[in-house]
Short mmCIF file of C-alpha atoms in Angstrom, two decimals:
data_model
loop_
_atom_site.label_atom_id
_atom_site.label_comp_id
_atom_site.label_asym_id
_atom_site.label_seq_id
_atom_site.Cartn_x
_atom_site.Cartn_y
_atom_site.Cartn_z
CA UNK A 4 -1.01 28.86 -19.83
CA UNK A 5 -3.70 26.47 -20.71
CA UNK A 6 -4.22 23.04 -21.98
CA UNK A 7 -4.68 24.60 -25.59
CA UNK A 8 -1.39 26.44 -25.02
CA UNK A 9 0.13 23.18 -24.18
CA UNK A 10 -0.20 21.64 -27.04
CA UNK A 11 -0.20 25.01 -29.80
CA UNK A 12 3.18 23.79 -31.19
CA UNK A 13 2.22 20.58 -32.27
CA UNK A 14 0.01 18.85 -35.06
CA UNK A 15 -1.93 16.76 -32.54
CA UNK A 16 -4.90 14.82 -33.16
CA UNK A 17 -7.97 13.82 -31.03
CA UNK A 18 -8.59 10.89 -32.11
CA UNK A 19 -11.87 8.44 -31.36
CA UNK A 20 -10.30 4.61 -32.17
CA UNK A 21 -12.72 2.07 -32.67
CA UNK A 22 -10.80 -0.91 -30.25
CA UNK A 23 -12.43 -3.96 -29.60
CA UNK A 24 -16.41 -3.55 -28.52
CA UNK A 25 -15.40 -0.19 -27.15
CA UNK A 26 -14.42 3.66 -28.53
CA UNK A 27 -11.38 5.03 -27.01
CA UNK A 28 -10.39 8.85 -27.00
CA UNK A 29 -6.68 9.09 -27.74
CA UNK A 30 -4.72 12.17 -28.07
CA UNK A 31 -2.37 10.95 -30.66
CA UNK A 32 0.75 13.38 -32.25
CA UNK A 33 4.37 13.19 -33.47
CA UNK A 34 5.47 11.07 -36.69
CA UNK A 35 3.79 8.43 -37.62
CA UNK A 36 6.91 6.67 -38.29
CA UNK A 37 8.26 6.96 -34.83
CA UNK A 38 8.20 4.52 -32.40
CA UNK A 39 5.04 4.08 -30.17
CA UNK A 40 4.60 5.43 -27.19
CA UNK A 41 1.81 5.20 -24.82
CA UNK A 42 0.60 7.23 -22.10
CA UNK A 43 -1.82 5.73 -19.61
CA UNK A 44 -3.01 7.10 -16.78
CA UNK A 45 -4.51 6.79 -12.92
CA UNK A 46 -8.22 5.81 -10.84
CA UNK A 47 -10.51 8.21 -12.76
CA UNK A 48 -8.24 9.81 -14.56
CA UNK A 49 -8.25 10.99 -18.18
CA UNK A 50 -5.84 11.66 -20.91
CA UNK A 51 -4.73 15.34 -20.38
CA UNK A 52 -2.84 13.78 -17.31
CA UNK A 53 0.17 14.35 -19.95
CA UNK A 54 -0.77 17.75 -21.61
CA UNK A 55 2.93 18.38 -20.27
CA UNK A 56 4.35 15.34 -21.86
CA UNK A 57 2.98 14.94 -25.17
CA UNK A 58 5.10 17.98 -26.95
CA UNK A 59 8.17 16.89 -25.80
CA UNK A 60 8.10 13.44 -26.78
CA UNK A 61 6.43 14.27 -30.00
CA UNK A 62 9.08 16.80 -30.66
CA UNK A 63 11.94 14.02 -30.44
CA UNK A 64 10.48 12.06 -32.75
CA UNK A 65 8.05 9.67 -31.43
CA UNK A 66 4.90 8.34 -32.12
CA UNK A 67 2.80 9.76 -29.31
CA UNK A 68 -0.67 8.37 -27.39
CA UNK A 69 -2.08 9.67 -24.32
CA UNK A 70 -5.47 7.38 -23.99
CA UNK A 71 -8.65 7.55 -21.92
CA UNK A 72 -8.13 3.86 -20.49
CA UNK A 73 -11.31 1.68 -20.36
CA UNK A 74 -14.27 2.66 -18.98
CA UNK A 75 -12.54 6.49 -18.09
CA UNK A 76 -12.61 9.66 -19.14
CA UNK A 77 -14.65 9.48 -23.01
CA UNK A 78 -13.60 6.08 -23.58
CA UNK A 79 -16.25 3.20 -24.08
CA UNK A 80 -17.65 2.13 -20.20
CA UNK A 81 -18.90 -1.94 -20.65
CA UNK A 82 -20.35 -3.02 -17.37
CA UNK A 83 -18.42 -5.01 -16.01
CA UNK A 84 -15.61 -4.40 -13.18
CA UNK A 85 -12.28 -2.29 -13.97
CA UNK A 86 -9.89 -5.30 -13.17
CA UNK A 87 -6.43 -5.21 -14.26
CA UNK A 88 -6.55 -8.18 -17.24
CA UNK A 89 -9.41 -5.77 -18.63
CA UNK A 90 -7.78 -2.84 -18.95
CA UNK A 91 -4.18 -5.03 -20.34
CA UNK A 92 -6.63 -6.47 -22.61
CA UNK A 93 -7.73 -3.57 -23.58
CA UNK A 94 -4.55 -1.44 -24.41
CA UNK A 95 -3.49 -4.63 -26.68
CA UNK A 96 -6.71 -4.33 -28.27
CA UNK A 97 -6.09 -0.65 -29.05
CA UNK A 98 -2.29 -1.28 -29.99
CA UNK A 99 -3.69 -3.84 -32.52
CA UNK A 100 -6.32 -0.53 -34.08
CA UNK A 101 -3.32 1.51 -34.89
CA UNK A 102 -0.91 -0.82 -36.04
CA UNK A 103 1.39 -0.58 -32.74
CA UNK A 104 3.64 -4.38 -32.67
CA UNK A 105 5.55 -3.01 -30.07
CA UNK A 106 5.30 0.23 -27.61
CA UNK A 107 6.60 1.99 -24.72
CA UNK A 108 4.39 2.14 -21.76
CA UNK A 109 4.19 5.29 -19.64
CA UNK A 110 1.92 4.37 -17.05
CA UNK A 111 1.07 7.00 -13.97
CA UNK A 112 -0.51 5.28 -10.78
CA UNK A 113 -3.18 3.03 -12.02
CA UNK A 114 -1.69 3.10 -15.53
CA UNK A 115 1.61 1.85 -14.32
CA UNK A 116 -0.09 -1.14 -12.73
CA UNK A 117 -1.74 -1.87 -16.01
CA UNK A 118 1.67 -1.56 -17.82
CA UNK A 119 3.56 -3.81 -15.82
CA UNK A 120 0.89 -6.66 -16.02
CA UNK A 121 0.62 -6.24 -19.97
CA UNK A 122 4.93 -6.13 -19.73
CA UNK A 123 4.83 -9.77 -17.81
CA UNK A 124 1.87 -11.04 -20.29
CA UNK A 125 3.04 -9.76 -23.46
CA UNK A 126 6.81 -8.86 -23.13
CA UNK A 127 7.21 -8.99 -27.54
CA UNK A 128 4.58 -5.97 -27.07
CA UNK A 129 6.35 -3.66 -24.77
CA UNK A 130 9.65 -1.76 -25.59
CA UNK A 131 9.95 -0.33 -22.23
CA UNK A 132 8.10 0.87 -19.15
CA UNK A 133 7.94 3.51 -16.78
CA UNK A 134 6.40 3.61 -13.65
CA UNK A 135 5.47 6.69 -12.17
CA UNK A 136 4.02 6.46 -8.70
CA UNK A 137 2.72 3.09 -9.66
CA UNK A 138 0.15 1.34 -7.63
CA UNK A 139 -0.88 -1.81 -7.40
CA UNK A 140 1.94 -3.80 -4.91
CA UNK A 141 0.21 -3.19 -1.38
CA UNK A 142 -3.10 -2.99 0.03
CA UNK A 143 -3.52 -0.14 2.17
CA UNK A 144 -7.22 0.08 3.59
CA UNK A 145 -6.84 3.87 4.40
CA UNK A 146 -5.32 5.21 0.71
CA UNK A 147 -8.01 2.55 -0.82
CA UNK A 148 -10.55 4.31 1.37
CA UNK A 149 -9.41 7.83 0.80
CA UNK A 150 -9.46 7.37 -2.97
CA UNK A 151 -13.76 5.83 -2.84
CA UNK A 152 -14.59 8.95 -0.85
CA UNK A 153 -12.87 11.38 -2.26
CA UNK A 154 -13.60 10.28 -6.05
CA UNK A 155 -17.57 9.48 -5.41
CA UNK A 156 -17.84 13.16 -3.64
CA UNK A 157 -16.46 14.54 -6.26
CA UNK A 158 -18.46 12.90 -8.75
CA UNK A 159 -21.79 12.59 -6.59
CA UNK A 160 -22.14 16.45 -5.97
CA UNK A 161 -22.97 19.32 -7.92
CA UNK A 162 -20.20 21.73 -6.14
CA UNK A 163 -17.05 21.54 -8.19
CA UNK A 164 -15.13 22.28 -5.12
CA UNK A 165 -15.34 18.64 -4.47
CA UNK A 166 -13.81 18.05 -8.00
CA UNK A 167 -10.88 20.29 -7.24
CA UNK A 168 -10.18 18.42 -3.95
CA UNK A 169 -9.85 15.28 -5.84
CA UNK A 170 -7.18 16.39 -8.29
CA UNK A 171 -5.42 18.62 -5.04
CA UNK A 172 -5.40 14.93 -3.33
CA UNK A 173 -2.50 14.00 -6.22
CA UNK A 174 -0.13 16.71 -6.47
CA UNK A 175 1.82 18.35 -3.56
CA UNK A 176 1.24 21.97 -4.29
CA UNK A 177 -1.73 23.48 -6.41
CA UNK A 178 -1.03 23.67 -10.23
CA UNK A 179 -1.55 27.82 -10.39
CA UNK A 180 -1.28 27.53 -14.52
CA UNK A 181 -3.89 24.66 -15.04
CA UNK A 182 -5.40 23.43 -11.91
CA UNK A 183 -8.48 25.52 -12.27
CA UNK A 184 -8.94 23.87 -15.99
CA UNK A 185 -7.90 20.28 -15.08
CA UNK A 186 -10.64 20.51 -12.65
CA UNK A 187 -13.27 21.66 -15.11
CA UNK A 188 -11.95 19.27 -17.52
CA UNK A 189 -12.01 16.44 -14.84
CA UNK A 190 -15.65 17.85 -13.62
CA UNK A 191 -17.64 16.85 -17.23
CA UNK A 192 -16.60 14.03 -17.23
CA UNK A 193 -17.07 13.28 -13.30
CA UNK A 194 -20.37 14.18 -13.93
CA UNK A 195 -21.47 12.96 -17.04
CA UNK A 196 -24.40 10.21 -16.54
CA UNK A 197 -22.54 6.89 -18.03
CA UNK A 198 -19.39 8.26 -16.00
CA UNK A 199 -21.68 8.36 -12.89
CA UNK A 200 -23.49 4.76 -13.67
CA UNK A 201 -19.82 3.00 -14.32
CA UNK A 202 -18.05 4.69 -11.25
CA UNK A 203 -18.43 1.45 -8.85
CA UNK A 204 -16.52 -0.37 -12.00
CA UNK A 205 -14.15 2.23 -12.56
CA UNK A 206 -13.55 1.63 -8.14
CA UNK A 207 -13.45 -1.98 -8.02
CA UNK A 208 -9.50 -2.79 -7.21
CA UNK A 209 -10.25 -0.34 -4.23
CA UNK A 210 -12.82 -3.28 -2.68
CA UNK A 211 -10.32 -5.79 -1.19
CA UNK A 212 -11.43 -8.98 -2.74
CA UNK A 213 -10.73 -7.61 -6.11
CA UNK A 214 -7.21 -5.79 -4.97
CA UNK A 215 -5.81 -9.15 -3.83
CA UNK A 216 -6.58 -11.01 -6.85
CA UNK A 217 -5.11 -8.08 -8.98
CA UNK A 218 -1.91 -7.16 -7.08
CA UNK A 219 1.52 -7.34 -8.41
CA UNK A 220 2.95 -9.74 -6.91
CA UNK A 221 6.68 -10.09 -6.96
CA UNK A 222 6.79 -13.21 -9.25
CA UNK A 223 4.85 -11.06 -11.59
CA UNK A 224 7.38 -8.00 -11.61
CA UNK A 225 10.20 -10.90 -11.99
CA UNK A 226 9.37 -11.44 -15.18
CA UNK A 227 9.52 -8.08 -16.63
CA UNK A 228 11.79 -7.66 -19.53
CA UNK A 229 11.54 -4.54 -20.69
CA UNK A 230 13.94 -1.60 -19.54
CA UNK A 231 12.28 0.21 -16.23
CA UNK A 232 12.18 3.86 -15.08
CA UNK A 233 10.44 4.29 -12.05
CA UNK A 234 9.74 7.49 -10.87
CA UNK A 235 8.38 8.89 -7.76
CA UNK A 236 7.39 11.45 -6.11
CA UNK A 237 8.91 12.23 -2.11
CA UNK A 238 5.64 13.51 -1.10
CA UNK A 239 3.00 11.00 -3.18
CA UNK A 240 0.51 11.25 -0.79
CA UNK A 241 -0.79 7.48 -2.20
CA UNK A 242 2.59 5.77 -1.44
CA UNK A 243 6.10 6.52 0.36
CA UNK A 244 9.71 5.90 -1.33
CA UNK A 245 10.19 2.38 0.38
CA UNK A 246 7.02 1.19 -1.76
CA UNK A 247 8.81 2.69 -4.88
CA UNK A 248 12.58 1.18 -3.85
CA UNK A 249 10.83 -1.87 -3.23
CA UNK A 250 9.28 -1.78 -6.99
CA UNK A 251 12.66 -1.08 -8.32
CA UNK A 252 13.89 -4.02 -6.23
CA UNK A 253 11.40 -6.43 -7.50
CA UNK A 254 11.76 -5.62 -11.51
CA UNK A 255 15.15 -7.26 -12.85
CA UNK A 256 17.38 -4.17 -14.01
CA UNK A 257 14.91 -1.15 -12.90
CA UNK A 258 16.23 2.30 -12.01
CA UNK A 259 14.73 4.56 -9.52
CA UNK A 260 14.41 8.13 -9.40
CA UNK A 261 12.61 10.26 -7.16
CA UNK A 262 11.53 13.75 -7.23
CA UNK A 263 11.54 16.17 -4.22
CA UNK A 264 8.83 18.33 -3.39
CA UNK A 265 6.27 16.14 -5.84
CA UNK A 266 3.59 14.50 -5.17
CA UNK A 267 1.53 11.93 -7.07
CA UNK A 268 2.18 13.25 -10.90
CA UNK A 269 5.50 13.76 -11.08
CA UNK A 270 5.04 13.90 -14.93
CA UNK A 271 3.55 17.23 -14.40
CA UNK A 272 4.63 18.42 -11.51
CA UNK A 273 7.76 18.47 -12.52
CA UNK A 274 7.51 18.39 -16.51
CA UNK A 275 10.65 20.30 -16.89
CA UNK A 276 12.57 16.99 -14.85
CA UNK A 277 10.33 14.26 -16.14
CA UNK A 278 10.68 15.24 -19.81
CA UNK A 279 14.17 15.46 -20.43
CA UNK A 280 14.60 12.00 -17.89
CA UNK A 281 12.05 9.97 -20.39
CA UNK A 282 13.85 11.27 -23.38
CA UNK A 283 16.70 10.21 -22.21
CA UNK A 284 15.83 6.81 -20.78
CA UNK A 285 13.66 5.92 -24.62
CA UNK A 286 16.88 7.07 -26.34
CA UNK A 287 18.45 3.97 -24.40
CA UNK A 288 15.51 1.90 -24.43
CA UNK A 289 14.57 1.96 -28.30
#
């Protein structure tokens, strides 16, 4: 199995979208009828986070986009730090280039901190949200810490062992059918020279200054609208279940589900779970 493999049975496109003063890469598939759906993932992470995802929710109909947020993965890297009302600004600016009104926001770590900001600014924009090992509530010195290191090794050094640690840091067992590609996928860009010169953006809400002023605050999540999945994983090595019950607790109407034996990408750790829940939970939702 490979990425390519992944995504054989479906007419796929990889897109570059002019949005705002930036290019994003987009992997964008199913009708383009359907409703909108938006994938959006973590700290230095890249579209293919969803390879997993992508056929499935194409297959049922909808309108599919897995993004490379700002400043990550190919997508356009301003200078300036990655704060969350950039990156919000910046997925309205790109549901503006292809003609999205409204869209559902799957958002994984990072991403689900940037969909649940955009959901309390622009509720008439978002359909529904899910969450899936969100960050973005607490400050935790020694995760913030963990992800710097780990993330500027791994981009700093020539040995792609360092790469491979970083994506091992997110899920709890080692992906046998496409860890060793995810990690040469994840390597290029890692070490790609404008990747390298925006990395202290792209690690800015780990500095705890720029954290506080960012965090999700529970008067924020109180004014979520939108229908909310969250989903965890029991072993997310970035955040235990309390932090995810507590998420639940703090958005008006949100349901919680958590995976065992998954760690911080539930949506492909567990694809064959996560698929069929999301389905499910847009079928409600639309």
């Amino acid at each position: 199995m490979s990425i390519w493999t992944e995504l054989s049975g479906i007419d796929y496109r990889h897109a570059y979208v002019e949005t705002g003063d930036v290019t994003t890469r987009a992997l964008q598939a199913g009708p383009e009828d359907g409703e909108h759906v938006v994938f959006l993932h973590g700290t230095t992470g890249h579209l293919e986070a969803f390879v997993r995802n992508i056929p499935a929710h194409a297959s049922a109909g909808y309108r599919c986009h897995a993004i490379d947020m700002l400043g990550h993965g190919y997508t356009g890297k301003p200078d300036r730090p990655g704060e969350i009302p950039a990156y919000v600004g910046h997925l309205i600016a790109y549901l503006d280039a292809v003609g999205a009104e409204r869209a559902h926001l799957v958002g994984e770590s990072l991403g689900g901190w940037v969909g649940s900001w955009a959901a309390s600014e622009y509720p008439e924009r978002v359909a529904s949200l899910q969450l899936l090992c969100m960050g973005g509530t607490k400050v935790n010195p020694a995760v913030m810490e963990r992800l710097k290191t780990s993330t500027r090794a791994a981009a700093l050094n020539e040995e792609i062992s360092y790469t491979r640690d970083r994506l091992r840091l997110l899920w709890a067992d080692w992906d046998e059918e496409l860890g060793d590609e995810l990690t040469q996928v994840r390597y290029e860009i890692y070490h790609h020279p404008d990747f390298q010169k925006n990395l202290h953006n792209l690690l800015a809400l780990q500095e705890l200054e720029a954290r506080e002023r960012n965090l999700l605050r529970q008067d924020r999540m109180a004014r979520i609208k939108a229908p909310t999945l969250v989903v965890w994983g029991n072993k997310n090595p970035l955040g235990d279940v309390p932090e995810a019950e507590a998420i639940t607790a703090a958005i008006p109407g949100a349901r919680l589900e958590v995976f065992n034996e998954c760690g911080h990408w539930p949506q492909h750790e567990k694809a064959d779970l996560y698929n069929p829940l999301s389905l499910a939970f847009l079928s409600k939702s639309s």
